[in-house]
Amino acid sequence: MKQKKNTLLIVDDENTNLKVLTHILGGDYIIYTAVNGINAIEKAKELLPDLILLDILMPEMDGYQTLSAIKQTDEIRKTPVIFITGLDSKEDEEKGLALDAADYITKPFSASVVKLRVRNQIQIINQLRMIEHLSMIDELTHIPNRRSFDNRISLEWKQAVREHLPISLLMMDLDKFKIVNDTYGHQQGDVVLKTLAGVFIRALRRPADFAARWGGEEFVVLLPNTRLEGALEVAENIRAAVEKTQIPCTCEPDKYSEISMTISIGVNSMVPGKDDKIDTFILNADKALYMAKDAGRNKVIPSP
């Protein structure tokens, strides 16, 4: 599959410079343009480019002021910025670096230098994104991990508070998983975890729904904008799907069979207010999970 092109926002009040840089870089990147600092910030917030090329000498709001504003804007403060400038004194360079400019491209433009400096920054961006992506994925099951869940629930919680929306959480634990490890070995336990992680992902119907491995044999499902009734329905679908799933088991050499598992699920749902805490929300879902365990396992129990 063809890799998606990275995006650049080029900011310059001179139309000639915009055309030249677009000609140099347009074959390798998706190019957006802006003609002043205010326009640049608005477009950057809307388009979220991978890299910004920013002219220093612009009327009303120069490049230094624009970069300072970018660094104070949550959506784009981590976007790297390369200054494009005719200024080449040591003081100018130090000022830009003090504001966290990633690099400099000087005028008149050398096509090869422009391409190299932009390529270097884009490579760094892509490598950092790959590292971040890998750190958010559980190595065994290849679904999001606890860290990824923490980030996601923080975002969804803020939106739920801001817009007075319901949010639901499923805390899920595989029943008697230790017996699988003790009976068939840890490799078979890994097969169980990987197989059922796929069941959880397939059970989710909306793009915003989110499943993650909490740790060990515990998993979580986050359901934004979902009330208790809807969350219980999703939980019951997952419980039934796990119960019906036949998991491959190479229990002995040259023998092949299948094993089945069940799962216990605790469900919590609320419309959070500004004084409510995520930790309490998760704790109550966890308490419901242990109620499901105490009730005989293979059950879905809502938080009281």
Short mmCIF file of C-alpha atoms in Angstrom, two decimals:
data_model
loop_
_atom_site.label_atom_id
_atom_site.label_comp_id
_atom_site.label_asym_id
_atom_site.label_seq_id
_atom_site.Cartn_x
_atom_site.Cartn_y
_atom_site.Cartn_z
CA MET A 1 0.00 0.00 0.00
CA LYS A 2 1.31 3.42 -0.95
CA GLN A 3 2.45 5.48 2.02
CA LYS A 4 0.45 8.62 2.71
CA LYS A 5 2.36 11.83 1.99
CA ASN A 6 3.41 14.08 4.85
CA THR A 7 1.95 17.59 4.95
CA LEU A 8 3.71 20.95 5.01
CA LEU A 9 2.38 24.43 5.77
CA ILE A 10 4.46 27.14 4.09
CA VAL A 11 4.00 30.64 5.52
CA ASP A 12 5.32 33.66 3.58
CA ASP A 13 3.84 37.02 2.62
CA GLU A 14 5.66 36.92 -0.74
CA ASN A 15 3.70 34.97 -3.33
CA THR A 16 6.87 34.30 -5.34
CA ASN A 17 8.46 32.48 -2.39
CA LEU A 18 5.33 30.39 -1.91
CA LYS A 19 5.40 29.36 -5.57
CA VAL A 20 9.12 28.50 -5.53
CA LEU A 21 8.89 26.38 -2.38
CA THR A 22 5.74 24.67 -3.62
CA HIS A 23 7.54 23.83 -6.87
CA ILE A 24 10.54 22.42 -4.98
CA LEU A 25 8.57 20.39 -2.42
CA GLY A 26 5.21 19.70 -4.07
CA GLY A 27 6.26 16.40 -5.62
CA ASP A 28 7.11 14.85 -2.26
CA TYR A 29 4.61 16.42 0.13
CA ILE A 30 1.08 17.78 0.37
CA ILE A 31 1.49 21.55 0.49
CA TYR A 32 -0.68 24.13 2.26
CA THR A 33 0.12 27.85 2.26
CA ALA A 34 -0.57 30.89 4.42
CA VAL A 35 0.34 34.55 3.83
CA ASN A 36 0.67 35.88 7.40
CA GLY A 37 1.04 34.77 11.01
CA ILE A 38 -2.62 34.91 11.99
CA ASN A 39 -3.63 32.99 8.87
CA ALA A 40 -0.87 30.46 9.59
CA ILE A 41 -2.09 29.70 13.11
CA GLU A 42 -5.69 29.31 11.95
CA LYS A 43 -4.69 26.95 9.12
CA ALA A 44 -2.29 24.97 11.31
CA LYS A 45 -5.03 24.35 13.90
CA GLU A 46 -7.41 23.24 11.15
CA LEU A 47 -5.03 21.15 9.02
CA LEU A 48 -2.50 19.91 11.64
CA PRO A 49 0.47 19.82 9.23
CA ASP A 50 3.49 17.65 9.97
CA LEU A 51 5.93 20.54 9.50
CA ILE A 52 5.69 24.34 9.18
CA LEU A 53 8.03 26.43 7.04
CA LEU A 54 7.79 29.97 8.42
CA ASP A 55 9.14 33.23 7.03
CA ILE A 56 10.64 35.55 9.63
CA LEU A 57 10.13 38.94 8.00
CA MET A 58 6.38 39.45 7.67
CA PRO A 59 4.28 42.56 8.36
CA GLU A 60 2.15 42.93 11.52
CA MET A 61 3.13 39.57 13.03
CA ASP A 62 6.66 38.42 12.23
CA GLY A 63 7.95 34.86 12.28
CA TYR A 64 9.27 35.05 15.84
CA GLN A 65 5.89 36.22 17.15
CA THR A 66 4.12 33.56 15.09
CA LEU A 67 6.37 30.80 16.44
CA SER A 68 5.77 31.98 20.00
CA ALA A 69 2.02 31.83 19.38
CA ILE A 70 2.34 28.34 17.88
CA LYS A 71 4.19 27.11 20.99
CA GLN A 72 1.36 28.43 23.16
CA THR A 73 -1.42 26.73 21.13
CA ASP A 74 -2.22 23.23 22.41
CA GLU A 75 -3.20 21.68 19.07
CA ILE A 76 0.03 22.65 17.29
CA ARG A 77 2.64 23.44 19.94
CA LYS A 78 4.60 20.26 19.14
CA THR A 79 4.61 20.89 15.38
CA PRO A 80 8.23 21.51 14.28
CA VAL A 81 8.97 24.80 12.54
CA ILE A 82 11.73 25.59 10.05
CA PHE A 83 12.44 29.29 9.60
CA ILE A 84 12.83 30.51 6.00
CA THR A 85 14.73 33.77 6.01
CA GLY A 86 17.17 36.13 4.37
CA LEU A 87 18.61 36.91 7.82
CA ASP A 88 21.86 35.07 8.44
CA SER A 89 23.46 36.69 11.48
CA LYS A 90 24.42 34.63 14.52
CA GLU A 91 22.04 36.67 16.68
CA ASP A 92 19.08 35.91 14.41
CA GLU A 93 19.86 32.20 14.49
CA GLU A 94 20.22 32.19 18.29
CA LYS A 95 16.88 33.99 18.65
CA GLY A 96 15.13 31.40 16.50
CA LEU A 97 16.72 28.46 18.30
CA ALA A 98 15.78 29.97 21.67
CA LEU A 99 12.16 29.82 20.49
CA ASP A 100 12.63 26.12 19.58
CA ALA A 101 12.84 26.49 15.80
CA ALA A 102 13.83 23.11 14.36
CA ASP A 103 16.08 24.44 11.58
CA TYR A 104 16.79 27.30 9.15
CA ILE A 105 16.50 27.60 5.37
CA THR A 106 18.10 30.74 3.95
CA LYS A 107 17.20 32.75 0.87
CA PRO A 108 17.87 32.63 -2.02
CA PHE A 109 16.65 29.04 -2.03
CA SER A 110 18.82 26.12 -3.09
CA ALA A 111 16.44 23.35 -4.13
CA SER A 112 18.76 20.59 -2.90
CA VAL A 113 19.26 22.24 0.52
CA VAL A 114 15.53 22.89 0.93
CA LYS A 115 14.74 19.26 0.14
CA LEU A 116 17.40 17.91 2.49
CA ARG A 117 16.47 20.08 5.46
CA VAL A 118 12.78 19.33 5.08
CA ARG A 119 13.45 15.62 4.56
CA ASN A 120 15.58 15.47 7.72
CA GLN A 121 12.79 16.94 9.84
CA ILE A 122 10.13 14.73 8.27
CA GLN A 123 12.24 11.61 8.96
CA ILE A 124 12.54 12.62 12.61
CA ILE A 125 8.78 13.22 12.82
CA ASN A 126 7.93 9.86 11.26
CA GLN A 127 10.40 7.99 13.48
CA LEU A 128 9.02 9.62 16.63
CA ARG A 129 5.48 8.76 15.57
CA MET A 130 6.44 5.14 14.99
CA ILE A 131 8.06 4.94 18.43
CA GLU A 132 5.00 6.54 20.03
CA HIS A 133 2.69 4.18 18.16
CA LEU A 134 4.65 1.12 19.28
CA SER A 135 4.67 2.33 22.88
CA MET A 136 0.87 2.49 22.78
CA ILE A 137 0.32 -1.07 21.48
CA ASP A 138 0.37 -4.23 23.57
CA GLU A 139 3.19 -6.38 22.22
CA LEU A 140 1.35 -9.69 22.58
CA THR A 141 -2.21 -8.93 21.48
CA HIS A 142 -1.48 -6.01 19.13
CA ILE A 143 -4.34 -3.97 20.55
CA PRO A 144 -3.93 -0.71 22.55
CA ASN A 145 -2.23 -1.04 25.93
CA ARG A 146 -2.82 0.53 29.37
CA ARG A 147 -0.92 3.68 28.47
CA SER A 148 -2.99 4.13 25.34
CA PHE A 149 -6.17 3.64 27.36
CA ASP A 150 -5.10 6.25 29.91
CA ASN A 151 -4.61 8.79 27.14
CA ARG A 152 -7.90 7.93 25.47
CA ILE A 153 -10.08 8.03 28.57
CA SER A 154 -8.60 11.38 29.52
CA LEU A 155 -9.68 12.86 26.18
CA GLU A 156 -13.13 11.25 26.19
CA TRP A 157 -13.74 12.21 29.82
CA LYS A 158 -13.00 15.88 29.13
CA GLN A 159 -15.42 15.86 26.21
CA ALA A 160 -18.09 14.12 28.27
CA VAL A 161 -17.75 16.74 31.03
CA ARG A 162 -17.70 19.62 28.57
CA GLU A 163 -20.73 18.46 26.56
CA HIS A 164 -22.66 16.67 29.35
CA LEU A 165 -22.44 13.32 27.56
CA PRO A 166 -22.66 9.81 29.04
CA ILE A 167 -19.58 7.61 29.08
CA SER A 168 -19.38 3.89 29.86
CA LEU A 169 -16.60 1.49 30.80
CA LEU A 170 -16.38 -2.30 30.69
CA MET A 171 -13.82 -3.94 32.99
CA MET A 172 -13.31 -7.52 31.77
CA ASP A 173 -11.41 -10.45 33.23
CA LEU A 174 -10.98 -13.93 31.70
CA ASP A 175 -12.35 -16.58 34.04
CA LYS A 176 -9.93 -19.15 35.49
CA PHE A 177 -7.14 -18.07 33.16
CA LYS A 178 -4.51 -19.38 35.59
CA ILE A 179 -5.83 -22.91 35.04
CA VAL A 180 -5.12 -22.54 31.30
CA ASN A 181 -1.51 -21.56 32.00
CA ASP A 182 -1.06 -24.29 34.57
CA THR A 183 -2.66 -26.98 32.41
CA TYR A 184 -1.45 -26.13 28.91
CA GLY A 185 1.48 -23.78 29.48
CA HIS A 186 2.06 -20.07 29.00
CA GLN A 187 2.33 -20.34 25.22
CA GLN A 188 -1.26 -21.59 25.10
CA GLY A 189 -2.20 -18.76 27.47
CA ASP A 190 -0.77 -16.32 24.95
CA VAL A 191 -2.90 -17.90 22.19
CA VAL A 192 -5.99 -17.37 24.35
CA LEU A 193 -5.17 -13.72 24.98
CA LYS A 194 -4.47 -13.00 21.30
CA THR A 195 -7.60 -14.81 20.11
CA LEU A 196 -9.96 -13.09 22.54
CA ALA A 197 -8.42 -9.66 21.95
CA GLY A 198 -9.62 -10.05 18.38
CA VAL A 199 -13.11 -10.93 19.67
CA PHE A 200 -13.22 -7.69 21.67
CA ILE A 201 -12.19 -5.56 18.69
CA ARG A 202 -14.75 -7.18 16.39
CA ALA A 203 -17.52 -6.61 18.94
CA LEU A 204 -17.14 -2.83 18.71
CA ARG A 205 -19.33 -1.15 16.12
CA ARG A 206 -18.47 2.57 16.29
CA PRO A 207 -15.15 4.26 15.45
CA ALA A 208 -15.04 5.97 18.86
CA ASP A 209 -15.41 2.69 20.82
CA PHE A 210 -12.07 1.60 22.25
CA ALA A 211 -10.71 -1.72 23.55
CA ALA A 212 -7.37 -2.16 25.32
CA ARG A 213 -5.43 -4.69 27.34
CA TRP A 214 -5.44 -3.50 30.95
CA GLY A 215 -2.84 -6.04 32.08
CA GLY A 216 -2.50 -9.79 32.49
CA GLU A 217 -5.85 -11.35 31.56
CA GLU A 218 -7.78 -8.11 32.16
CA PHE A 219 -9.14 -5.95 29.33
CA VAL A 220 -11.16 -2.75 29.14
CA VAL A 221 -13.66 -1.32 26.67
CA LEU A 222 -14.42 2.41 26.64
CA LEU A 223 -17.75 3.48 25.13
CA PRO A 224 -18.08 7.26 24.69
CA ASN A 225 -21.56 8.78 24.44
CA THR A 226 -23.10 5.51 25.65
CA ARG A 227 -25.61 5.09 28.47
CA LEU A 228 -25.84 2.08 30.76
CA GLU A 229 -28.39 0.22 28.62
CA GLY A 230 -26.17 0.39 25.54
CA ALA A 231 -23.07 -0.55 27.51
CA LEU A 232 -24.79 -3.60 28.99
CA GLU A 233 -25.81 -4.71 25.51
CA VAL A 234 -22.22 -4.42 24.24
CA ALA A 235 -20.95 -6.26 27.32
CA GLU A 236 -23.45 -9.10 26.88
CA ASN A 237 -22.50 -9.41 23.20
CA ILE A 238 -18.84 -9.71 24.21
CA ARG A 239 -19.62 -12.24 26.96
CA ALA A 240 -21.61 -14.41 24.54
CA ALA A 241 -19.00 -14.12 21.79
CA VAL A 242 -16.21 -15.22 24.15
CA GLU A 243 -18.26 -18.19 25.36
CA LYS A 244 -18.84 -19.35 21.76
CA THR A 245 -15.25 -18.86 20.59
CA GLN A 246 -13.27 -22.04 20.03
CA ILE A 247 -9.62 -21.29 20.73
CA PRO A 248 -6.94 -23.37 18.96
CA CYS A 249 -4.97 -25.56 21.34
CA THR A 250 -1.91 -27.63 20.49
CA CYS A 251 -2.03 -29.25 23.89
CA GLU A 252 0.23 -32.21 23.09
CA PRO A 253 2.71 -32.95 20.29
CA ASP A 254 0.97 -34.07 17.10
CA LYS A 255 -2.46 -33.46 18.65
CA TYR A 256 -4.80 -30.61 17.88
CA SER A 257 -7.90 -29.58 19.78
CA GLU A 258 -9.80 -26.51 20.89
CA ILE A 259 -10.61 -25.01 24.26
CA SER A 260 -13.23 -22.49 25.31
CA MET A 261 -13.22 -19.67 27.86
CA THR A 262 -15.67 -17.43 29.64
CA ILE A 263 -15.36 -13.84 30.79
CA SER A 264 -16.71 -11.73 33.65
CA ILE A 265 -17.56 -8.08 32.96
CA GLY A 266 -18.25 -5.14 35.24
CA VAL A 267 -19.98 -2.13 33.69
CA ASN A 268 -20.03 1.48 34.88
CA SER A 269 -21.80 4.36 33.18
CA MET A 270 -22.32 8.03 34.08
CA VAL A 271 -22.60 11.57 32.83
CA PRO A 272 -19.54 13.05 34.58
CA GLY A 273 -19.47 16.50 36.11
CA LYS A 274 -16.45 18.70 36.66
CA ASP A 275 -15.98 17.38 40.21
CA ASP A 276 -16.10 13.70 39.23
CA LYS A 277 -12.84 11.73 38.97
CA ILE A 278 -11.71 9.21 36.36
CA ASP A 279 -10.10 7.04 39.04
CA THR A 280 -13.43 6.67 40.86
CA PHE A 281 -15.19 5.88 37.59
CA ILE A 282 -12.70 3.08 36.87
CA LEU A 283 -12.79 1.81 40.46
CA ASN A 284 -16.57 1.42 40.36
CA ALA A 285 -16.34 -0.58 37.11
CA ASP A 286 -13.70 -2.75 38.80
CA LYS A 287 -15.98 -3.31 41.79
CA ALA A 288 -18.75 -4.43 39.43
CA LEU A 289 -16.28 -6.86 37.83
CA TYR A 290 -15.59 -8.50 41.18
CA MET A 291 -19.32 -8.68 41.83
CA ALA A 292 -19.58 -10.63 38.55
CA LYS A 293 -16.81 -12.95 39.74
CA ASP A 294 -18.49 -13.46 43.12
CA ALA A 295 -21.81 -14.17 41.38
CA GLY A 296 -20.32 -17.23 39.69
CA ARG A 297 -18.35 -15.79 36.71
CA ASN A 298 -19.40 -15.62 33.06
CA LYS A 299 -21.72 -12.73 33.92
CA VAL A 300 -22.24 -9.04 33.19
CA ILE A 301 -22.90 -6.92 36.28
CA PRO A 302 -23.55 -3.14 36.33
CA SER A 303 -22.05 -0.91 38.98
CA PRO A 304 -24.58 -0.35 41.80
#
